[in-house]
Each structure stands twice: as C-alpha cells, then as structure tokens.
Coordinates of C-alpha atoms and ligand atoms in Angstrom, one line a residue:
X1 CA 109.9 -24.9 -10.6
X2 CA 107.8 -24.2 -7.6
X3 CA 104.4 -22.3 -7.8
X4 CA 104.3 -19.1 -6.0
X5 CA 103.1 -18.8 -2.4
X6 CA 99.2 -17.9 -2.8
X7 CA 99.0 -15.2 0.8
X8 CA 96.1 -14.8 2.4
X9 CA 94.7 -13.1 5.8
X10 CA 93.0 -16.5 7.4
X11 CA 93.7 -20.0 5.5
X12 CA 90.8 -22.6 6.9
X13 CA 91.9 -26.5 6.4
X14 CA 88.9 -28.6 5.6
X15 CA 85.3 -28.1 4.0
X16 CA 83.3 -30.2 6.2
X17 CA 80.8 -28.6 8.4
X18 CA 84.0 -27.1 10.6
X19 CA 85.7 -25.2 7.2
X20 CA 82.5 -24.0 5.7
X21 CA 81.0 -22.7 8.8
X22 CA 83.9 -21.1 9.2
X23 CA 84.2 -19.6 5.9
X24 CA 81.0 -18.0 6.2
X25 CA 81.4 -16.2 9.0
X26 CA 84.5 -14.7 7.6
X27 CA 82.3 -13.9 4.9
X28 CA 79.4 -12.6 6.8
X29 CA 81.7 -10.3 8.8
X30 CA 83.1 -8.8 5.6
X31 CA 86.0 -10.3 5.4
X32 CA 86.6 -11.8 2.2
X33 CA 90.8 -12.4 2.2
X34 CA 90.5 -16.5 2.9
X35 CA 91.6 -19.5 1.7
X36 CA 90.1 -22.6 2.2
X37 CA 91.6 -26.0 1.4
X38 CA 89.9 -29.1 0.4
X39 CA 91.8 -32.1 0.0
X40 CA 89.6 -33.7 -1.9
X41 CA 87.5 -32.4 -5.0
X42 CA 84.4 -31.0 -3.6
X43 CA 83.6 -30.0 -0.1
X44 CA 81.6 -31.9 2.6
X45 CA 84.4 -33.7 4.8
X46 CA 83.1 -36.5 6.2
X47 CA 79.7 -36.2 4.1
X48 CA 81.7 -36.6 0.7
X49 CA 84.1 -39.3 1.9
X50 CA 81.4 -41.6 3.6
X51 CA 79.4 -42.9 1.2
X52 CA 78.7 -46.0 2.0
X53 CA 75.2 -47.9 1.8
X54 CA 72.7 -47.0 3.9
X55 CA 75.2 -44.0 5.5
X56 CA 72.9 -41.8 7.6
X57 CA 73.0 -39.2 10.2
X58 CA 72.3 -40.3 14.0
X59 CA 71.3 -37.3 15.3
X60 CA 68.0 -35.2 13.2
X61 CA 68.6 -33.1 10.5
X62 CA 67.0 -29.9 12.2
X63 CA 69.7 -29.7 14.5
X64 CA 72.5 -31.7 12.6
X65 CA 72.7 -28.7 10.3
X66 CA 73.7 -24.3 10.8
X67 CA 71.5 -22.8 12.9
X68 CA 72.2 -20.2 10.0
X69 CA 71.1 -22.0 7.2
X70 CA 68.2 -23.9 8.4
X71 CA 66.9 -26.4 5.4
X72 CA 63.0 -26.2 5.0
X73 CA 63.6 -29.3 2.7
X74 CA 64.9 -32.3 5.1
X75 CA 63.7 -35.7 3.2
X76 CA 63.8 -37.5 6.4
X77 CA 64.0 -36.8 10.5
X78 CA 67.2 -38.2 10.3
X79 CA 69.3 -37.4 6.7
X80 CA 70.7 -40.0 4.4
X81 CA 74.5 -39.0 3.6
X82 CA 73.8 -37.7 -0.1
X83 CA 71.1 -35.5 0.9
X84 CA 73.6 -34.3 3.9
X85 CA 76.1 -33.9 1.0
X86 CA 73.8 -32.1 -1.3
X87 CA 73.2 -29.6 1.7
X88 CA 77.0 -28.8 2.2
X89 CA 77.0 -28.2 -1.4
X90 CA 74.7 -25.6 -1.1
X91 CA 75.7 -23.6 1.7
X92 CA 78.9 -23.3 -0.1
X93 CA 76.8 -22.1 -3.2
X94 CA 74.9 -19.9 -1.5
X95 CA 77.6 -18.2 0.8
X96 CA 79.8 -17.4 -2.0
X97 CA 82.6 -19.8 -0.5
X98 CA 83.5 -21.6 -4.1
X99 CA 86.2 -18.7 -5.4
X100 CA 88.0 -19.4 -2.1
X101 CA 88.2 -22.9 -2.7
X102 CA 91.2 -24.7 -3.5
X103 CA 90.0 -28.2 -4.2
X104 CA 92.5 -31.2 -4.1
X105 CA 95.1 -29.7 -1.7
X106 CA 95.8 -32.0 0.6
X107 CA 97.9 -30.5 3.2
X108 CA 101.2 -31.7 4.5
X109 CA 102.8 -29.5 6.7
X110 CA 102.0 -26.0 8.5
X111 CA 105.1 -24.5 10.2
X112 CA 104.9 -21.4 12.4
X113 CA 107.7 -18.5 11.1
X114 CA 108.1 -16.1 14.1
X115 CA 110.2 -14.0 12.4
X116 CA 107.1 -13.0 10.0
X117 CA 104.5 -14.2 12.4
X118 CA 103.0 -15.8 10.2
X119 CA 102.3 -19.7 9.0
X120 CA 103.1 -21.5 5.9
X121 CA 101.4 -24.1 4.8
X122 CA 102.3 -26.6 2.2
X123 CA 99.9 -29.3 0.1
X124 CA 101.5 -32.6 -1.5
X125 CA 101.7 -31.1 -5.1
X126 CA 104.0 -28.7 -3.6
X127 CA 101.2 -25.6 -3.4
X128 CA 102.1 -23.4 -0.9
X129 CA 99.9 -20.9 0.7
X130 CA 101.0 -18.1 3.7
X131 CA 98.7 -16.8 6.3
X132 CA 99.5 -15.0 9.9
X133 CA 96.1 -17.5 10.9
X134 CA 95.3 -20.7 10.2
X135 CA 92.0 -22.6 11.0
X136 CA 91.6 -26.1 10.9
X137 CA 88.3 -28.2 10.3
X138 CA 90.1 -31.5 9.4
X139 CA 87.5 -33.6 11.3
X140 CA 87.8 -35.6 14.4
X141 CA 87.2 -39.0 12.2
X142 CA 88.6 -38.6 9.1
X143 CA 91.6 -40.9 9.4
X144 CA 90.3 -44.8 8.9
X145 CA 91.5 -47.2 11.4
X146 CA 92.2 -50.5 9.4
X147 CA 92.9 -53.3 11.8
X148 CA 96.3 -54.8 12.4
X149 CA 95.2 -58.3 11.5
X150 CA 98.2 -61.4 10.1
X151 CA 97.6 -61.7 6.7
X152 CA 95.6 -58.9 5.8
X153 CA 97.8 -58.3 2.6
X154 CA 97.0 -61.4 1.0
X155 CA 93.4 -61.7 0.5
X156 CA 92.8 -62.6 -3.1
X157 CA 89.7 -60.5 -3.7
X158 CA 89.1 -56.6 -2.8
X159 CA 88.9 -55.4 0.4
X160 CA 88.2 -51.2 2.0
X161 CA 87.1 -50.0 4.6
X162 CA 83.9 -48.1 4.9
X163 CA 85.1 -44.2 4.7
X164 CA 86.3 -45.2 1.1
X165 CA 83.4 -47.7 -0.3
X166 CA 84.4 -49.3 -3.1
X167 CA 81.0 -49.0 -5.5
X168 CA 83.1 -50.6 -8.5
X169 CA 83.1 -54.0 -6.6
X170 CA 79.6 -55.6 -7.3
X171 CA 78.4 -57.4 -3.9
X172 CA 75.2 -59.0 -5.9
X173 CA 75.6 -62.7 -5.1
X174 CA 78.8 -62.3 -3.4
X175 CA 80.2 -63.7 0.1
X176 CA 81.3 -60.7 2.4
X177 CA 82.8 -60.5 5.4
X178 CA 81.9 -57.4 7.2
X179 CA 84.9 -56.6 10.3
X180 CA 83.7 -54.7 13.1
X181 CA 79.9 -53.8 14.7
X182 CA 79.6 -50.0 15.1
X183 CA 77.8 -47.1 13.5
X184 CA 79.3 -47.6 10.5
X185 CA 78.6 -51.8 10.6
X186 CA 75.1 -51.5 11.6
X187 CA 74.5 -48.9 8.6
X188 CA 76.1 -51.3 6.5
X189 CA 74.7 -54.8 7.4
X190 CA 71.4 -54.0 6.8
X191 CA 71.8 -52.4 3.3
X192 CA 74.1 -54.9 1.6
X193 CA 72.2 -57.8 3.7
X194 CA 69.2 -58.5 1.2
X195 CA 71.5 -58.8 -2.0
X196 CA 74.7 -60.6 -1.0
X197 CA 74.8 -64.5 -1.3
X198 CA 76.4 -64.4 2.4
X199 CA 78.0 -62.5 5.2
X200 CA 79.9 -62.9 8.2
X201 CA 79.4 -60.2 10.5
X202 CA 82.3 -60.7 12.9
X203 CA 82.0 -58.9 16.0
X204 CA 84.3 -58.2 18.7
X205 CA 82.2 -56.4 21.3
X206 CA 78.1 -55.9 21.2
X207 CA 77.4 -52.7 20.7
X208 CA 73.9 -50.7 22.9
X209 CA 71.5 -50.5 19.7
X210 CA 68.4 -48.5 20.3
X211 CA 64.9 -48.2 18.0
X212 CA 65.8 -45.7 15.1
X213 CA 62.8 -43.3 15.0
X214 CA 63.8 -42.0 11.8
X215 CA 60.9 -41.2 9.1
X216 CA 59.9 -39.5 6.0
X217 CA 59.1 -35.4 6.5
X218 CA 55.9 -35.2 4.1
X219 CA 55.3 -32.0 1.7
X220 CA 52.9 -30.8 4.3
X221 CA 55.6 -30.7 7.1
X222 CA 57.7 -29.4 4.6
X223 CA 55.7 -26.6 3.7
X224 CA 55.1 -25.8 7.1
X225 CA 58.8 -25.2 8.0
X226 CA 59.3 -23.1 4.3
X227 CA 56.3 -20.8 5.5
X228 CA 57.2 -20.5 9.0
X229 CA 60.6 -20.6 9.5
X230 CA 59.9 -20.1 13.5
X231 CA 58.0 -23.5 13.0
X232 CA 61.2 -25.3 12.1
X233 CA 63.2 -23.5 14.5
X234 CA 61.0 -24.4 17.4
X235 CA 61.4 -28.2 16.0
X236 CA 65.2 -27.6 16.5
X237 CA 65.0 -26.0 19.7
X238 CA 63.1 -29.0 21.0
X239 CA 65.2 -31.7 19.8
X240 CA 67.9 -29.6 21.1
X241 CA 66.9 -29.5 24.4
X242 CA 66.0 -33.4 24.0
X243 CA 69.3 -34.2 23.3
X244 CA 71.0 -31.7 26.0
X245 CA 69.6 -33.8 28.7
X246 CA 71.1 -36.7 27.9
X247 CA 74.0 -35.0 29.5
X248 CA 72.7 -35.6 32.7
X249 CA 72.8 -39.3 32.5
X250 CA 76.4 -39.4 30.5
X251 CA 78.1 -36.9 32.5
X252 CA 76.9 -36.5 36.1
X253 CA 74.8 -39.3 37.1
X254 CA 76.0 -42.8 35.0
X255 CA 73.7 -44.6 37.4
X256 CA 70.6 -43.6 35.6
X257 CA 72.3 -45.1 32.6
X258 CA 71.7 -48.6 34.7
X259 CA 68.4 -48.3 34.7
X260 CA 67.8 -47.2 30.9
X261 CA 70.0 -50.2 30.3
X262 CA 67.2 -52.3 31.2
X263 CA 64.9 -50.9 28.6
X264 CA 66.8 -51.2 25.7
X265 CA 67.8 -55.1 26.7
X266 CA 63.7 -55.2 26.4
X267 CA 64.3 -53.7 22.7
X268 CA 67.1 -56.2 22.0
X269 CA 65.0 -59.5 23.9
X270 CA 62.2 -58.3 21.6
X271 CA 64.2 -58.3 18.4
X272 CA 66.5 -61.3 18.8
X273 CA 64.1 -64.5 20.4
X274 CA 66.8 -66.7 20.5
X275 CA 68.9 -66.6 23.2
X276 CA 72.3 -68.0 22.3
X277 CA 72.5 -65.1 19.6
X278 CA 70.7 -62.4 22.3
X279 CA 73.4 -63.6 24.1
X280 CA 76.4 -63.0 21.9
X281 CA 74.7 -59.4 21.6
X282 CA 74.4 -58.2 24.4
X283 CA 77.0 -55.5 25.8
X284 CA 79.0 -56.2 29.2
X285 CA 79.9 -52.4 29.4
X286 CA 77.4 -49.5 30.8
X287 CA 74.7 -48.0 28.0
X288 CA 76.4 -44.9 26.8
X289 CA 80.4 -45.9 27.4
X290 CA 80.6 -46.5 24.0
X291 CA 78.2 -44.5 21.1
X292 CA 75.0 -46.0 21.6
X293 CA 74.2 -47.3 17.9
X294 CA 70.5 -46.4 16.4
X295 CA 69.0 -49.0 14.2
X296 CA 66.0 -51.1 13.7
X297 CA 67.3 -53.1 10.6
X298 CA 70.1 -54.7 12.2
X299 CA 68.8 -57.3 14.3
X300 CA 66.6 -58.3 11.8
X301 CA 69.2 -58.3 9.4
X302 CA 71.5 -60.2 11.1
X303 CA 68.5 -62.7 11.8
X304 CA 68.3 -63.8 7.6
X305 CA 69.1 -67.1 6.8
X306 CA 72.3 -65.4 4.9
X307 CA 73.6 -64.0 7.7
X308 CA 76.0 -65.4 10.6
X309 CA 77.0 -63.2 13.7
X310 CA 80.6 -64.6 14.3
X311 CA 82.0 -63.8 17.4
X312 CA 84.9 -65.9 17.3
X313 CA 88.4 -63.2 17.2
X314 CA 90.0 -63.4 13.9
X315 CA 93.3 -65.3 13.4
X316 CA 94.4 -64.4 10.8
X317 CA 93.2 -62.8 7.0
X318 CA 93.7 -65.9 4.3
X319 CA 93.9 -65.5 0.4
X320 CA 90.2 -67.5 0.5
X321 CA 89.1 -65.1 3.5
X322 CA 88.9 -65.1 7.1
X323 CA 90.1 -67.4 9.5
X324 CA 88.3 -67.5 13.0
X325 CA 90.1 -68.7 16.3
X326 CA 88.2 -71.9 16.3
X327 CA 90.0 -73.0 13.2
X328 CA 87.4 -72.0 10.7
X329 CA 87.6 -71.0 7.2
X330 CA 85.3 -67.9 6.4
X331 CA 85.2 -68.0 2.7
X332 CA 84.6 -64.6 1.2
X333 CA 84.8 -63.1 -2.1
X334 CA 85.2 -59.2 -0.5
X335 CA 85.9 -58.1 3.0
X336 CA 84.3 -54.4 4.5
X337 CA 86.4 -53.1 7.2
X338 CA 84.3 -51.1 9.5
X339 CA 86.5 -50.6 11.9
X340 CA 86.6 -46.8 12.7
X341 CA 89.0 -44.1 12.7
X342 CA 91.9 -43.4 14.6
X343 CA 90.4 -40.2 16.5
X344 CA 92.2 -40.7 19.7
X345 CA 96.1 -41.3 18.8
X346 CA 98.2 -38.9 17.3
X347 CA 95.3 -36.2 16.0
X348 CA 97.4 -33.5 14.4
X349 CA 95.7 -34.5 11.1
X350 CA 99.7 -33.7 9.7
X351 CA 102.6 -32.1 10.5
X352 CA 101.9 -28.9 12.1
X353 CA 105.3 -26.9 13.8
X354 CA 104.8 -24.3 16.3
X355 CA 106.9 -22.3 18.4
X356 CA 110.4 -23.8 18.7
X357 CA 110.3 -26.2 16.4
X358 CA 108.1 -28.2 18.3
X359 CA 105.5 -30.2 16.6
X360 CA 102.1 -30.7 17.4
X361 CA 102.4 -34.7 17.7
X362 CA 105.1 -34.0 20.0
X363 CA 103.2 -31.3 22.0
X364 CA 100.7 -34.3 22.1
X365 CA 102.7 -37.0 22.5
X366 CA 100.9 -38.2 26.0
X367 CA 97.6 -37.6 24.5
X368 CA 95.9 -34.5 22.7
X369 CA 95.1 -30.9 24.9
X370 CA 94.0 -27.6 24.2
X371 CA 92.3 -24.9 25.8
X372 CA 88.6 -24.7 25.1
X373 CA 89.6 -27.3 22.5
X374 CA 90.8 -24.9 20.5
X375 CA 94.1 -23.3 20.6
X376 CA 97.5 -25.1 21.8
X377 CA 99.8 -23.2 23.7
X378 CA 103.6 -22.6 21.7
X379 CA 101.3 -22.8 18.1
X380 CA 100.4 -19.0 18.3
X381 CA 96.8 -17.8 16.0
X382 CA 96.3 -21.5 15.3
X383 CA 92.4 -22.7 15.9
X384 CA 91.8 -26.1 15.8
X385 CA 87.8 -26.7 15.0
X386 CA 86.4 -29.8 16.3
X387 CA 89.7 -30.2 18.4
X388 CA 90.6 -32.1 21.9
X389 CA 87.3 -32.3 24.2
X390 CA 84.8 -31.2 21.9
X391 CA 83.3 -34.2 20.9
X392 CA 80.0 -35.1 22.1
X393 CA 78.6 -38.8 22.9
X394 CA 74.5 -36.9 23.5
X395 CA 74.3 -34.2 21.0
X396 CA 75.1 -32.6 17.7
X397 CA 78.9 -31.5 16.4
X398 CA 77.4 -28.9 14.5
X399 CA 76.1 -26.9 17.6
X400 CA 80.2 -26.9 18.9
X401 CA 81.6 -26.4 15.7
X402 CA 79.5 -23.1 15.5
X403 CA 80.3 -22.2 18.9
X404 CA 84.4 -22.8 18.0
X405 CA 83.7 -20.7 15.0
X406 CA 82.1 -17.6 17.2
X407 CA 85.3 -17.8 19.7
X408 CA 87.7 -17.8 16.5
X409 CA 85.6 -15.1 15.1
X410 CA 86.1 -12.9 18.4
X411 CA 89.7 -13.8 18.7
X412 CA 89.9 -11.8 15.2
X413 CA 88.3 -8.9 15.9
X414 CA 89.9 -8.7 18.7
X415 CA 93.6 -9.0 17.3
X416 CA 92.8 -6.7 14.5
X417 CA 90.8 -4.0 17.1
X418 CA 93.8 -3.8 19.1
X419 CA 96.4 -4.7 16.3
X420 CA 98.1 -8.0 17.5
X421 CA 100.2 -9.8 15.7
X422 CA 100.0 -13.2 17.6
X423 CA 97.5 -14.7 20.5
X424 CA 99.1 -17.7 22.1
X425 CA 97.7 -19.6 24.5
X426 CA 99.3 -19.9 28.0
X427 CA 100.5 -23.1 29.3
X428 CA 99.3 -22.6 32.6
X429 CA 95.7 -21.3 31.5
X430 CA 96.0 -24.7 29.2
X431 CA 96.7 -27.0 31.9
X432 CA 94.2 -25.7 34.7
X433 CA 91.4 -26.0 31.8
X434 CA 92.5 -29.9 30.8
X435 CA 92.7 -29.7 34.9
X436 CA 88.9 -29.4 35.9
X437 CA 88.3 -30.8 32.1
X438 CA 89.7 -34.5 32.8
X439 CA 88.7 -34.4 36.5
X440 CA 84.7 -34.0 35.5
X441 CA 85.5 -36.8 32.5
X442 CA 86.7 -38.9 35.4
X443 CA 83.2 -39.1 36.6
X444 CA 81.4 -39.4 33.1
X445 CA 79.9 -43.0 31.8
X446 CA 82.8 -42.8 28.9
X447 CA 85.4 -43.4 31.5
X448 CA 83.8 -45.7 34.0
X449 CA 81.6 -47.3 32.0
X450 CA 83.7 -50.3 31.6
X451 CA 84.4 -50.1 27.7
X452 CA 87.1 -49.2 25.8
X453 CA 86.2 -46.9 23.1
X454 CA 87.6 -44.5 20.6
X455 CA 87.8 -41.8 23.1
X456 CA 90.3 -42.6 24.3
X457 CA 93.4 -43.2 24.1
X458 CA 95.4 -46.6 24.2
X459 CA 96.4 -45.1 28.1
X460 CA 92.9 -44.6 28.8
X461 CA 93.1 -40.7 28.7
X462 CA 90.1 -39.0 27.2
X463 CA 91.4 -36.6 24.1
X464 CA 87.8 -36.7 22.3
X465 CA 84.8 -35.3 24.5
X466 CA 83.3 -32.6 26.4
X467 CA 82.6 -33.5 30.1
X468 CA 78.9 -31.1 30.1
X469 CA 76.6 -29.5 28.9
X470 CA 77.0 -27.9 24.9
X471 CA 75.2 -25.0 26.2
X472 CA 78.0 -24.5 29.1
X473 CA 80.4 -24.7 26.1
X474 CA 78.9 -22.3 24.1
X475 CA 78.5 -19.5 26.5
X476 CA 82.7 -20.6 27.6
X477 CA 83.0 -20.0 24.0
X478 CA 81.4 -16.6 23.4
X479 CA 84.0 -14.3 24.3
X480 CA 87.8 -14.7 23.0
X481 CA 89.4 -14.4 26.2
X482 CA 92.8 -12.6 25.6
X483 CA 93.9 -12.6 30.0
X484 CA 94.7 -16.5 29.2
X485 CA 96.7 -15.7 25.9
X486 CA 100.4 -14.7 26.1
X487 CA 99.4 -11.5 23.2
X488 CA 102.1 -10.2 20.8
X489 CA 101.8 -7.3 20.4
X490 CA 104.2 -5.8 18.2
X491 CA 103.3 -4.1 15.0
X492 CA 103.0 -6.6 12.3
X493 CA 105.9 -4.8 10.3
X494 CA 105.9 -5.6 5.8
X495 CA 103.1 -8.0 6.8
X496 CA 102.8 -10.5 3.7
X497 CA 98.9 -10.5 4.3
X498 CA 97.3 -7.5 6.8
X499 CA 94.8 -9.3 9.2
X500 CA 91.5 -9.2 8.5
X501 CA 89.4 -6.1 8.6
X502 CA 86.0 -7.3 10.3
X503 CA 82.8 -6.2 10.8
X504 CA 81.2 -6.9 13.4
X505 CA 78.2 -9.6 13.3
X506 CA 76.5 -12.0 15.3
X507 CA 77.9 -15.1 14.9
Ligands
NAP601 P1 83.6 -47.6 15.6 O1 82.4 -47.2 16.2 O2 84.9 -47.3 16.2 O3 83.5 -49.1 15.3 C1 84.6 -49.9 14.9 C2 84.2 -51.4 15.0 O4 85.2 -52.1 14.4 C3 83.9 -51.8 16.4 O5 82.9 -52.7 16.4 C4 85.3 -52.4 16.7 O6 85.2 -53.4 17.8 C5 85.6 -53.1 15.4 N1 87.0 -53.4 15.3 C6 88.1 -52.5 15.3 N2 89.2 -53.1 15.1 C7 88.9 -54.5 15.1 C8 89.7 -55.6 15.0 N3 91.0 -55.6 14.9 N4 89.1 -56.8 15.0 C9 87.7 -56.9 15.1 N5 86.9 -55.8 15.2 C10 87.5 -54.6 15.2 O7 83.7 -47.0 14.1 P2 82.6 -46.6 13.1 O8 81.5 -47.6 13.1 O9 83.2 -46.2 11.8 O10 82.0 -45.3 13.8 C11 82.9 -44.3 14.3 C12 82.2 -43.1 14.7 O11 81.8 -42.4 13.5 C13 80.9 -43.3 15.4 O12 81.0 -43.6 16.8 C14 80.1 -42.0 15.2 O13 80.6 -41.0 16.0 C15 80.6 -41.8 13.7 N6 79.6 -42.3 12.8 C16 78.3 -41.9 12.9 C17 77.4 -42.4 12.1 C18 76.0 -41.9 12.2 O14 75.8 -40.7 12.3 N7 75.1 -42.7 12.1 C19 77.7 -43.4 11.2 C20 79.0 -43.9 11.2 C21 79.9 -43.4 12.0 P3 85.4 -52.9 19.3 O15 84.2 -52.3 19.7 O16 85.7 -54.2 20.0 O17 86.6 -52.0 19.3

C-alpha cells in the first residue's frame, strides 16, 4: 500500500547551505508549515557527501558561512570539510530545522497539478509529499561526472570517484592512479601522497594553482571574534570586498588577467625547477577561464620520488590498471576519479513537470535558463536555489544562496499579502534577462579565455555563472518582482495546504 501524501505549505529539496538557509528564514518569519527533504541521512549537501582527504573550502570560512550565523569558532582561515560539516549540523540544531526533516528521501519526480495549483513530489521509496511551493537546493555539483573511458568496467581492484570516497579501501602501500587535476585532485594528491607506495597523477589539462594562504585561527583570534562579534564581521566584510573585485578582472577587463598570469607562472617556476615537468604544468588557457586551484602542497607533492605526473591521454582502463597512449601499462591496485560533476548538462537534478506536461530537461534542452536564476517560466511557484547563472568563479555561493533565499522569501509574502495562488515567470521577461545575461558572459574570461570548463556546456553556452558583481545580484534580488510574473490570481479554492502566513523579517 502506498503511504499517505505528507501536505505541507513550502517543501525545500536539499540540506546543503541552499535548503537550510532556506529553512530558516521560513522559520525566522514564522512560518513553520515546511518540509525539507534530504536524500541522504543527515544534512550538509555537498559538505556530507565530500569527504575526501584533505577536502577543504577555497574560499575563508568568515564569508563561506550565513551572514546569520556567523561562527566565532573557525579552526582555520580556510575550513576543512568536517569542521564545514559540523557547522551545517549546527545551524540545523540551533534553528529548530530537525522536526522538518525527512532524511533519506531522495526525490524522483515533482509534477505541477494546475487543477489544485499545487506540486507533488515523489521520493524513491514511494513517499509522497504535496505543496502549492517547492524550493529546491539540490546543489549545482552534486552529480559526479565519471569519465567515459574503454574498459572502465574491468579494473580488477576498487575504483570511486571523489564525491563518494571510499574510506574502506586502505591506500597504505598501495599503487593509485588518481584521474583528473582539479580542486578536488589537488586536495587529494597531496593527502594520500606521503602514504601510498605510488601514484600516477594523469592529467589532461594544467590547471592555474595559486599559494594557499590558509592557516590556523589561534584562541586569541578566536576569542576576539566570540567577544566582538563586529570584529568578525568586519573580517567578513573585508574578505568580502577582497573577493568582489576579482570581478573586475573575470568579468569586465580579462586583460588584467594577462598580466596576473605572469605572477603566478613565478609561483609555479618557483615550485617546480625542472622544466620538462614546469612544462607539462603549465596552462595554455587565460588565468581565471577555468577555477583557479589554491594549493601549496601539490607541486611539492607531485615532486616525491613516488609520484609521476602523466600527461599521456588514457587509452583505455585494464584489469591491471591504466593504459596510456604511448602503450604503457599503469599498474594500480585502486583508481580515484576526480573528474567533476556534470553541472552544465541536463541540471534539473530529476524529473521536474511544469505547466503542460513539459519537463524541465526539455525546457532546457539547449542549455539551462531562468530568470534571476531562479524561477523558469511554465513551472509556476517553483524556486530553484543555486540555479542557471548563479554560480560564481571570484566569490562565495553562500552570499547568492542567501540573496535567492531573500527573493523567494519576498515572493511569499507577497503571494500570501495579495492571496495568489500561482507566480509564473514570463517567457519574455525570461528571455530579455538570459538576453543582457549571456551577452555580458560573452565578454567574461570564462568564455574567451580559451578553456573549456564545466561551465559550460558541450555547445559552449554558459548555464553556470553570474556575469558581475554579487553585490549587483543581491540588490536585483531584493524585491520579488511580480510586473515580470504572469500571477494567478484566483482564490486557492479547498487548498490541500493554505500558503504560508509570514511575518515579516529581514532576510
Ligand atoms: P573539475 O574541476 O571539473 O576537475 C575535473 C578534472 O578531471 C579535470 O582535471 C579534468 O580535466 C579531469 N577529467 C575529466 N574527465 C576526464 C577524462 N575523461 N580523462 C582525463 N581527465 C578527465 O572537478 P573537481 O575537481 O571535482 O571540482 C569541481 C568544482 O567543485 C570546482 O571547480 C569547485 O567549484 C568545486 N570544488 C571546490 C573545492 C574547494 O572548495 N576547494 C574542492 C573541490 C571541488 P580537464 O580539465 O581536461 O577537463
């Protein structure tokens, strides 16, 4: 028999920084009728799922973190992942959010009814759930990206990829193979490097690596910021501000990323002496086009006398390991994929049917679009956090996600001040925003840098980041702006859950 269908005002999809942000600001405005789903068996998205060695934050804690819940308590300038984890934890203690959790519902399908006006939403144990809004935080990179490599089935010993470590497979003494070079591969590298027997770090493009400046917060900084919480937010607003001018170089002016390109070369001629290996490292494509990587272990760790940098493409994957293009035999007893996530192609994170029957892959079948990166037009009082063009290449997630979550926040009051049943964005307000939106990416250092990157997509279209300023985006994002919404407003007639009553609060 099927359970019954839990109903609910707002149902939020995710409980990484996107869903619990979210969830406390329903909370905060008094609004206590949510859902939030969790497809795994604690919250922290990304946090929870990415745990492997040496995972760490590249952007600081004080500003990779709610401006709301500021932690006095940071180990580090830049956070391990369990301490990131242990944070998520708590803001979902401390709101109140764990009796709206529903832990291992892994959602399947979300299908509009207009009859009702309202969505149901199914997970893969058959729960059900109904909601006239639905809020997703399913991440922009929570869907690995394994490689489409000959052979890959048949190697003899275990093999994951890095959102998904595999702890139960001792590396001690071990040969690994390590596929790929990005933030997740230069985490990696250096943390397994000093107890493996071997590994084979095959690379297909260099990566722009910078200094890491990360380093231990002391109890005296720490009691600083826990007696003067204006302390800690000044430290915030100045890394802030630090970070918001990257913007300049990545979005308006690529040029000046020329000439920073010559200073980091000086960091990589300084690390790597010899030249035949400086060589194989260093990247064709403009500083910036793709993330620039933070790290000051992984040159050296690719230096040790157990480590090769092979540059050679892969052939094929072999029962005995991996075969390189030159005809070699890579023995390994364990192979890492870090190869990314599929953030680009096909993003509805599942089957989500709007207006018509039409599905969300289908509405973004010639690459992902929404307005503000947030709401699709024909999949009415749907918000989708960390959605199309919200992405950032200079500065932290958190800042957008809590700017999203103040626009979704507005767009409730509003519907329940002036009793609408549905907000739906219009096409044309849709397509003059991804307009202007893909015209100023047009001129940004991630499309003409030269690189291809998971930006974009396969076509070269750019579904993942904004073209400015965060601060631009936050002010864009104040105000729900109901004169580019087609509005139903019809009396939500035997409603199966009334819309939220909201107080207001500053979000
Ligand atoms: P990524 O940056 O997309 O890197 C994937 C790597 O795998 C690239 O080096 C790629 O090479 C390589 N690769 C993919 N397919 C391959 C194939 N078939 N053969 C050989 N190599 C292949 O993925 P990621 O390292 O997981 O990072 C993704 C994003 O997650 C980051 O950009 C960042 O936004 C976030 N992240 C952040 C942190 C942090 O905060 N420190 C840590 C990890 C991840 P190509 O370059 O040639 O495609």
């Amino acid at each position: 028999m099927r359970p019954p269908i839990e109903r609910t005002s707002v149902l939020v999809i995710g409980t990484g920084f996107a869903g619990l942000g979210m969830a406390v600001k329903l909370r905060e405005a008094g609004m206590h009728d949510f859902v939030v789903l969790e497809k795994d068996d604690g919250v922290g998205g990304t946090w929870r799922v990415n745990h492997y060695p040496g995972a760490q934050c590249d952007i600081p804690s004080h500003l990779y973190s709610f401006s709301f819940a500021p932690n006095p308590g940071w180990s580090r300038t830049f956070p391990l992942q369990p301490e990131l984890l242990r944070y998520l934890e708590r803001v979902a203690d401390d709101h109140a959010l764990r009796p709206h959790l529903r832990l291992r519902a892994e959602v399947i399908a979300a299908r509009w009814d207009e009859a009702t006006a309202t969505w149901e939403v199914e997970a893969r144990d058959g729960r059900r759930w109904q909601a006239p809004i639905v809020v997703t935080g399913t991440g922009g990179l929570s869907r690995p990206q394994w490689p489409r490599i000959p052979g890959m089935d048949t190697f003899a010993g275990p093999s994951w990829h890095s959102a998904g470590w595999n702890h139960d497979a001792p590396l001690a003494g071990k040969r690994v193979a390590v596929i790929g070079t990005g933030a997740s591969a230069i985490q990696v590298v250096p943390a397994i490097q000093p107890e493996v027997a071997r590994l084979d770090v095959c690379q297909r493009t260099p990566a722009w690596i910078v200094p890491h400046t990360d380093r231990a917060i002391g109890p005296a900084e720490r009691a600083l910021f826990r007696a003067v919480p204006a302390a800690q937010q000044a430290a915030r607003a100045a890394i802030y501000w630090q970070h918001e001018a990257r913007a300049v170089a990545f979005t308006m002016y690529p040029g000046l990323l020329k000439r920073a390109e010559r200073l980091v070369a000086r960091f990589l001629a300084a690390s790597v002496p010899d030249p035949a290996l400086r060589a194989k490292l260093t990247p064709t494509y403009t500083l910036g086009c793709k993330r620039i990587l933070i790290s000051s272990a992984f040159y050296p760790a690719i230096q040790r006398p157990n480590v090769e940098l092979v540059t050679d493409g892969i052939a094929a994957i072999e029962p005995r390991g991996v075969r390189t293009s030159d005809g070699v035999l890579r023995e390994a007893d364990a192979i890492v994929y870090c190869t990314g996530f599929a953030a680009a192609e096909h993003i509805a994170p599942f089957a989500i049917t709007g207006r018509d029957g039409v599905t969300l892959d289908r509405a973004w079948q010639d690459g992902a679009e929404a307005y503000l990166g947030t709401t699709v037009a024909g999949f009415p009082n749907l918000f989708v956090l960390v959605g199309p063009n919200t992405g950032l290449g200079h500065s932290s997630m958190v800042f957008m996600i809590e700017s999203q979550v103040a626009y979704v926040m507005d767009a409730l009051r509003q519907m329940r001040a002036h009793g609408w049943r549905a907000v739906d964005v219009l096409p044309r307000a849709q397509a003059a925003f991804n307009a202007r939106l893909h015209a100023r990416l047009d001129r940004t250092v991630w499309n003409t840098g030269g690189c291809a990157s998971w930006y974009r997509t396969a076509s070269g279209k750019n579904v993942t980041l904004w073209p400015g300023f965060t601060a631009e985006y936050r002010l864009r994002t104040r105000r729900f702006d109901p004169a580019a919404y087609r509005i139903d407003a019809r009396a939500r007639a035997a409603s199966p859950a009334p819309l939220p009553r909201l107080a207001r609060t500053g979000s």
